[in-house]
PDB file of C-alpha atoms and ligand atoms in Angstrom:
ATOM      1  CA  MET L   1       0.000   0.000   0.000  1.00 87.00           C
ATOM      2  CA  SER L   2       1.386   3.424  -0.845  1.00 97.00           C
ATOM      3  CA  ARG L   3       0.339   7.001  -0.172  1.00 98.00           C
ATOM      4  CA  THR L   4       0.656  10.014  -2.378  1.00 99.00           C
ATOM      5  CA  PHE L   5       0.035  13.732  -2.257  1.00 99.00           C
ATOM      6  CA  ALA L   6      -2.255  15.386  -4.813  1.00 99.00           C
ATOM      7  CA  MET L   7      -3.525  18.933  -5.207  1.00 99.00           C
ATOM      8  CA  VAL L   8      -6.228  20.617  -7.265  1.00 99.00           C
ATOM      9  CA  LYS L   9      -4.457  23.793  -8.382  1.00 99.00           C
ATOM     10  CA  PRO L  10      -6.056  27.281  -8.391  1.00 98.00           C
ATOM     11  CA  ASP L  11      -7.211  27.021 -12.036  1.00 98.00           C
ATOM     12  CA  GLY L  12      -8.993  23.752 -11.235  1.00 98.00           C
ATOM     13  CA  ILE L  13     -10.922  25.491  -8.490  1.00 98.00           C
ATOM     14  CA  GLN L  14     -11.678  28.641 -10.518  1.00 98.00           C
ATOM     15  CA  ARG L  15     -12.965  26.445 -13.372  1.00 98.00           C
ATOM     16  CA  GLY L  16     -15.259  24.436 -11.124  1.00 98.00           C
ATOM     17  CA  LEU L  17     -13.340  21.189 -11.587  1.00 99.00           C
ATOM     18  CA  ILE L  18     -12.724  20.146  -7.956  1.00 99.00           C
ATOM     19  CA  GLY L  19     -15.428  17.487  -8.093  1.00 98.00           C
ATOM     20  CA  GLU L  20     -14.409  16.232 -11.545  1.00 98.00           C
ATOM     21  CA  ILE L  21     -10.768  15.814 -10.495  1.00 98.00           C
ATOM     22  CA  ILE L  22     -11.524  14.176  -7.140  1.00 98.00           C
ATOM     23  CA  SER L  23     -14.088  11.970  -8.845  1.00 98.00           C
ATOM     24  CA  ARG L  24     -11.532  10.545 -11.274  1.00 98.00           C
ATOM     25  CA  LEU L  25      -9.172   9.550  -8.457  1.00 98.00           C
ATOM     26  CA  GLU L  26     -12.068   8.226  -6.373  1.00 98.00           C
ATOM     27  CA  ARG L  27     -13.574   6.165  -9.203  1.00 98.00           C
ATOM     28  CA  LYS L  28     -10.186   4.573  -9.873  1.00 98.00           C
ATOM     29  CA  GLY L  29     -10.503   2.970  -6.450  1.00 98.00           C
ATOM     30  CA  LEU L  30      -7.980   5.100  -4.588  1.00 98.00           C
ATOM     31  CA  LYS L  31      -8.850   5.865  -0.977  1.00 98.00           C
ATOM     32  CA  LEU L  32      -8.992   9.486   0.204  1.00 98.00           C
ATOM     33  CA  VAL L  33      -7.292   9.766   3.599  1.00 98.00           C
ATOM     34  CA  ALA L  34      -6.972  13.563   4.008  1.00 98.00           C
ATOM     35  CA  MET L  35      -8.295  16.674   2.265  1.00 98.00           C
ATOM     36  CA  ARG L  36      -8.294  20.424   2.907  1.00 98.00           C
ATOM     37  CA  LEU L  37      -9.178  23.619   0.998  1.00 98.00           C
ATOM     38  CA  VAL L  38      -6.366  26.063   1.692  1.00 98.00           C
ATOM     39  CA  ALA L  39      -4.627  29.155   0.350  1.00 98.00           C
ATOM     40  CA  LEU L  40      -0.910  28.332   0.166  1.00 98.00           C
ATOM     41  CA  ASP L  41       1.331  31.130   1.393  1.00 98.00           C
ATOM     42  CA  VAL L  42       4.382  32.052  -0.678  1.00 98.00           C
ATOM     43  CA  ASP L  43       6.790  30.364   1.720  1.00 98.00           C
ATOM     44  CA  LEU L  44       4.958  27.022   1.564  1.00 98.00           C
ATOM     45  CA  ALA L  45       4.598  27.306  -2.225  1.00 98.00           C
ATOM     46  CA  ARG L  46       8.341  27.896  -2.592  1.00 98.00           C
ATOM     47  CA  ARG L  47       9.082  24.877  -0.407  1.00 98.00           C
ATOM     48  CA  HIS L  48       6.590  22.706  -2.294  1.00 98.00           C
ATOM     49  CA  TYR L  49       8.281  23.566  -5.605  1.00 98.00           C
ATOM     50  CA  ALA L  50      11.849  23.829  -4.215  1.00 98.00           C
ATOM     51  CA  GLU L  51      13.188  21.451  -6.900  1.00 97.00           C
ATOM     52  CA  HIS L  52      12.273  24.091  -9.521  1.00 98.00           C
ATOM     53  CA  GLN L  53      13.765  27.116  -7.755  1.00 98.00           C
ATOM     54  CA  ASP L  54      16.435  27.654 -10.405  1.00 98.00           C
ATOM     55  CA  LYS L  55      14.065  27.320 -13.368  1.00 98.00           C
ATOM     56  CA  PRO L  56      13.133  30.422 -15.359  1.00 98.00           C
ATOM     57  CA  PHE L  57       9.423  29.823 -14.670  1.00 98.00           C
ATOM     58  CA  PHE L  58       9.801  29.509 -10.879  1.00 98.00           C
ATOM     59  CA  ALA L  59       8.525  33.009  -9.970  1.00 98.00           C
ATOM     60  CA  ARG L  60       5.521  32.567 -12.280  1.00 98.00           C
ATOM     61  CA  LEU L  61       4.875  29.106 -10.837  1.00 98.00           C
ATOM     62  CA  VAL L  62       4.809  30.470  -7.269  1.00 98.00           C
ATOM     63  CA  ARG L  63       2.507  33.351  -8.326  1.00 98.00           C
ATOM     64  CA  TYR L  64       0.146  30.863 -10.016  1.00 98.00           C
ATOM     65  CA  ILE L  65      -0.033  28.368  -7.167  1.00 98.00           C
ATOM     66  CA  THR L  66      -0.691  31.175  -4.621  1.00 98.00           C
ATOM     67  CA  ALA L  67      -3.188  33.047  -6.850  1.00 98.00           C
ATOM     68  CA  GLY L  68      -6.180  31.316  -5.256  1.00 98.00           C
ATOM     69  CA  PRO L  69      -7.057  28.436  -2.968  1.00 98.00           C
ATOM     70  CA  VAL L  70      -6.032  24.862  -3.691  1.00 99.00           C
ATOM     71  CA  VAL L  71      -7.381  21.517  -2.484  1.00 99.00           C
ATOM     72  CA  VAL L  72      -4.644  19.399  -0.901  1.00 99.00           C
ATOM     73  CA  MET L  73      -5.262  15.661  -0.608  1.00 99.00           C
ATOM     74  CA  ALA L  74      -3.648  12.425   0.537  1.00 99.00           C
ATOM     75  CA  TRP L  75      -4.615   9.274  -1.399  1.00 99.00           C
ATOM     76  CA  GLU L  76      -3.837   5.675  -0.590  1.00 98.00           C
ATOM     77  CA  GLY L  77      -3.752   2.525  -2.727  1.00 98.00           C
ATOM     78  CA  PRO L  78      -1.497  -0.022  -4.377  1.00 97.00           C
ATOM     79  CA  GLU L  79       1.216   1.922  -6.240  1.00 98.00           C
ATOM     80  CA  ALA L  80      -0.782   5.096  -5.484  1.00 98.00           C
ATOM     81  CA  VAL L  81       2.061   7.422  -6.546  1.00 98.00           C
ATOM     82  CA  GLN L  82       2.361   5.972 -10.050  1.00 98.00           C
ATOM     83  CA  VAL L  83      -1.395   5.450 -10.404  1.00 98.00           C
ATOM     84  CA  VAL L  84      -2.146   9.119  -9.653  1.00 99.00           C
ATOM     85  CA  ARG L  85       0.580  10.295 -12.030  1.00 99.00           C
ATOM     86  CA  SER L  86      -0.905   8.192 -14.823  1.00 98.00           C
ATOM     87  CA  LEU L  87      -4.396   9.584 -14.153  1.00 99.00           C
ATOM     88  CA  LEU L  88      -3.028  13.174 -14.280  1.00 98.00           C
ATOM     89  CA  GLY L  89      -1.276  12.737 -17.631  1.00 98.00           C
ATOM     90  CA  ALA L  90       1.780  14.521 -18.998  1.00 98.00           C
ATOM     91  CA  THR L  91       2.827  17.867 -17.500  1.00 98.00           C
ATOM     92  CA  ASN L  92       1.910  19.723 -20.700  1.00 98.00           C
ATOM     93  CA  PRO L  93      -1.857  19.217 -21.180  1.00 98.00           C
ATOM     94  CA  ARG L  94      -1.518  19.748 -24.922  1.00 98.00           C
ATOM     95  CA  GLN L  95       0.623  16.624 -25.057  1.00 98.00           C
ATOM     96  CA  ALA L  96      -1.216  14.654 -22.379  1.00 98.00           C
ATOM     97  CA  GLN L  97      -3.169  11.637 -23.594  1.00 98.00           C
ATOM     98  CA  ALA L  98      -6.933  11.838 -23.924  1.00 98.00           C
ATOM     99  CA  GLY L  99      -8.479  10.046 -20.976  1.00 98.00           C
ATOM    100  CA  THR L 100      -6.148  11.724 -18.491  1.00 99.00           C
ATOM    101  CA  ILE L 101      -7.189  14.718 -16.370  1.00 99.00           C
ATOM    102  CA  ARG L 102      -4.789  17.119 -18.079  1.00 99.00           C
ATOM    103  CA  GLY L 103      -5.383  15.532 -21.493  1.00 98.00           C
ATOM    104  CA  ASP L 104      -9.140  15.951 -21.225  1.00 99.00           C
ATOM    105  CA  LEU L 105      -9.436  19.243 -19.361  1.00 98.00           C
ATOM    106  CA  GLY L 106      -6.421  21.467 -19.959  1.00 98.00           C
ATOM    107  CA  LEU L 107      -4.588  23.508 -22.598  1.00 98.00           C
ATOM    108  CA  SER L 108      -1.866  25.290 -20.624  1.00 98.00           C
ATOM    109  CA  LEU L 109       1.518  24.076 -19.374  1.00 98.00           C
ATOM    110  CA  ALA L 110       1.568  26.906 -16.837  1.00 97.00           C
ATOM    111  CA  ALA L 111      -1.968  26.167 -15.597  1.00 98.00           C
ATOM    112  CA  ASN L 112      -2.325  22.400 -15.698  1.00 98.00           C
ATOM    113  CA  LEU L 113      -5.034  21.889 -13.097  1.00 98.00           C
ATOM    114  CA  VAL L 114      -3.555  19.324 -10.764  1.00 99.00           C
ATOM    115  CA  HIS L 115      -0.430  18.154  -8.968  1.00 99.00           C
ATOM    116  CA  GLY L 116       0.647  14.642  -8.022  1.00 99.00           C
ATOM    117  CA  SER L 117       3.875  13.568  -6.319  1.00 99.00           C
ATOM    118  CA  ALA L 118       6.509  12.356  -8.794  1.00 98.00           C
ATOM    119  CA  ASP L 119       7.821   9.393  -6.772  1.00 98.00           C
ATOM    120  CA  ASP L 120       7.704   7.811  -3.308  1.00 98.00           C
ATOM    121  CA  GLU L 121      10.376  10.131  -1.941  1.00 98.00           C
ATOM    122  CA  ALA L 122       8.565  13.259  -3.170  1.00 98.00           C
ATOM    123  CA  ALA L 123       5.281  11.873  -1.812  1.00 98.00           C
ATOM    124  CA  ALA L 124       6.720  11.499   1.698  1.00 98.00           C
ATOM    125  CA  ILE L 125       8.178  15.024   1.603  1.00 98.00           C
ATOM    126  CA  GLU L 126       5.003  16.627   0.225  1.00 98.00           C
ATOM    127  CA  LEU L 127       2.652  14.771   2.593  1.00 98.00           C
ATOM    128  CA  ALA L 128       4.782  15.985   5.530  1.00 98.00           C
ATOM    129  CA  LEU L 129       4.828  19.522   4.130  1.00 98.00           C
ATOM    130  CA  HIS L 130       1.054  19.859   3.774  1.00 98.00           C
ATOM    131  CA  PHE L 131      -0.293  17.576   6.503  1.00 98.00           C
ATOM    132  CA  SER L 132       0.344  16.737  10.141  1.00 98.00           C
ATOM    133  CA  PRO L 133       0.344  12.997  10.929  1.00 94.00           C
ATOM    134  CA  GLY L 134      -2.992  13.453  12.745  1.00 96.00           C
ATOM    135  CA  ASP L 135      -4.644  14.822   9.571  1.00 98.00           C
ATOM    136  CA  LEU L 136      -4.414  11.410   7.885  1.00 98.00           C
ATOM    137  CA  VAL L 137      -7.555   9.461   8.699  1.00 98.00           C
ATOM    138  CA  GLY L 138      -7.373   5.691   8.980  1.00 96.00           C
ATOM    139  CA  TYR L 139     -10.615   3.866   8.198  1.00 97.00           C
ATOM    140  CA  ASP L 140     -11.849   0.668   6.583  1.00 96.00           C
ATOM    141  CA  ARG L 141     -13.843   0.572   3.373  1.00 96.00           C
ATOM    142  CA  THR L 142     -16.310  -2.268   3.041  1.00 94.00           C
ATOM    143  CA  SER L 143     -15.588  -2.231  -0.724  1.00 95.00           C
ATOM    144  CA  GLU L 144     -11.857  -2.881  -0.261  1.00 95.00           C
ATOM    145  CA  ALA L 145     -12.004  -6.604  -1.046  1.00 95.00           C
ATOM    146  CA  TRP L 146     -13.732  -5.791  -4.362  1.00 96.00           C
ATOM    147  CA  ILE L 147     -11.459  -2.893  -5.321  1.00 96.00           C
ATOM    148  CA  SER L 148      -8.117  -4.387  -4.390  1.00 95.00           C
ATOM    149  CA  PRO L 149      -8.248  -8.117  -3.673  1.00 95.00           C
ATOM    150  CA  GLU L 150      -5.077 -10.127  -3.254  1.00 93.00           C
ATOM    151  CA  GLU L 151      -3.506 -10.733  -6.680  1.00 93.00           C
TER     152      GLU L 151
HETATM  153  P1  IDP D 201       4.609  17.898 -12.881  1.00 94.96           P
HETATM  154  O1  IDP D 201       3.605  18.834 -12.218  1.00 94.96           O
HETATM  155  O2  IDP D 201       3.995  17.107 -13.977  1.00 94.96           O
HETATM  156  O3  IDP D 201       5.373  17.064 -11.884  1.00 94.96           O
HETATM  157  P2  IDP D 201       7.036  19.508 -13.122  1.00 94.96           P
HETATM  158  O4  IDP D 201       8.031  19.398 -14.221  1.00 94.96           O
HETATM  159  O5  IDP D 201       7.421  19.010 -11.772  1.00 94.96           O
HETATM  160  O6  IDP D 201       5.677  18.845 -13.621  1.00 94.96           O
HETATM  161  O7  IDP D 201       6.654  21.045 -13.014  1.00 94.96           O
HETATM  162  C1  IDP D 201       5.883  21.519 -11.921  1.00 94.96           C
HETATM  163  C2  IDP D 201       4.851  22.474 -12.423  1.00 94.96           C
HETATM  164  O8  IDP D 201       5.494  23.649 -12.922  1.00 94.96           O
HETATM  165  C3  IDP D 201       4.017  21.974 -13.598  1.00 94.96           C
HETATM  166  O9  IDP D 201       2.940  21.159 -13.195  1.00 94.96           O
HETATM  167  C4  IDP D 201       3.547  23.274 -14.206  1.00 94.96           C
HETATM  168  O10 IDP D 201       2.466  23.827 -13.445  1.00 94.96           O
HETATM  169  C5  IDP D 201       4.761  24.172 -14.024  1.00 94.96           C
HETATM  170  N1  IDP D 201       5.656  24.168 -15.173  1.00 94.96           N
HETATM  171  C6  IDP D 201       6.477  23.174 -15.575  1.00 94.96           C
HETATM  172  N2  IDP D 201       7.179  23.526 -16.663  1.00 94.96           N
HETATM  173  C7  IDP D 201       6.805  24.798 -16.947  1.00 94.96           C
HETATM  174  C8  IDP D 201       7.189  25.727 -17.976  1.00 94.96           C
HETATM  175  O11 IDP D 201       8.029  25.456 -18.845  1.00 94.96           O
HETATM  176  N3  IDP D 201       6.561  26.946 -17.957  1.00 94.96           N
HETATM  177  C9  IDP D 201       5.636  27.269 -17.007  1.00 94.96           C
HETATM  178  N4  IDP D 201       5.247  26.428 -16.038  1.00 94.96           N
HETATM  179  C10 IDP D 201       5.825  25.205 -15.997  1.00 94.96           C
HETATM  180 MG1   MG D 202       6.815  17.532 -10.475  1.00 94.96          MG
END
């Protein structure tokens, strides 16, 4: 079982796509274990995107991600990190495959609707950055044996 961090970005919220984006992750069978609507401050945004601090688009990226509220989420499931990344699609929505969130809903590389941790290491860092351990809710789903039986 793995956990990942995902975020509906400000454009997703402004465009009324919170439900659509959550719904795609939920329908896949992933389990939501934490969620919050929050306005990221500049300091947190810079830490979240620290790996990009030397890129030419970094200032614009921080302005974009702090331009309005975001929905931060923790999702759990088998290979959750990779599964969420595949549901999001390629970073540039114009190149993302149809059927993915970015491929179906976006046109802009700078405003690409949604974030998902790149790998297990990033997931652990990002979950710790946006959530306290007590924010993650443990619970059983009665559907678990149908969604993710032993293989
Ligand atoms: P990812 O979100 O698919 O992991 P990254 O390469 O980690 O993509 O980039 C982080 C975010 O920075 C992207 O989702 C996008 O919002 C933004 N971004 C990436 N490349 C560019 C660019 O060339 N111009 C403007 N924004 C960019
Ligand atoms: Mg990334």
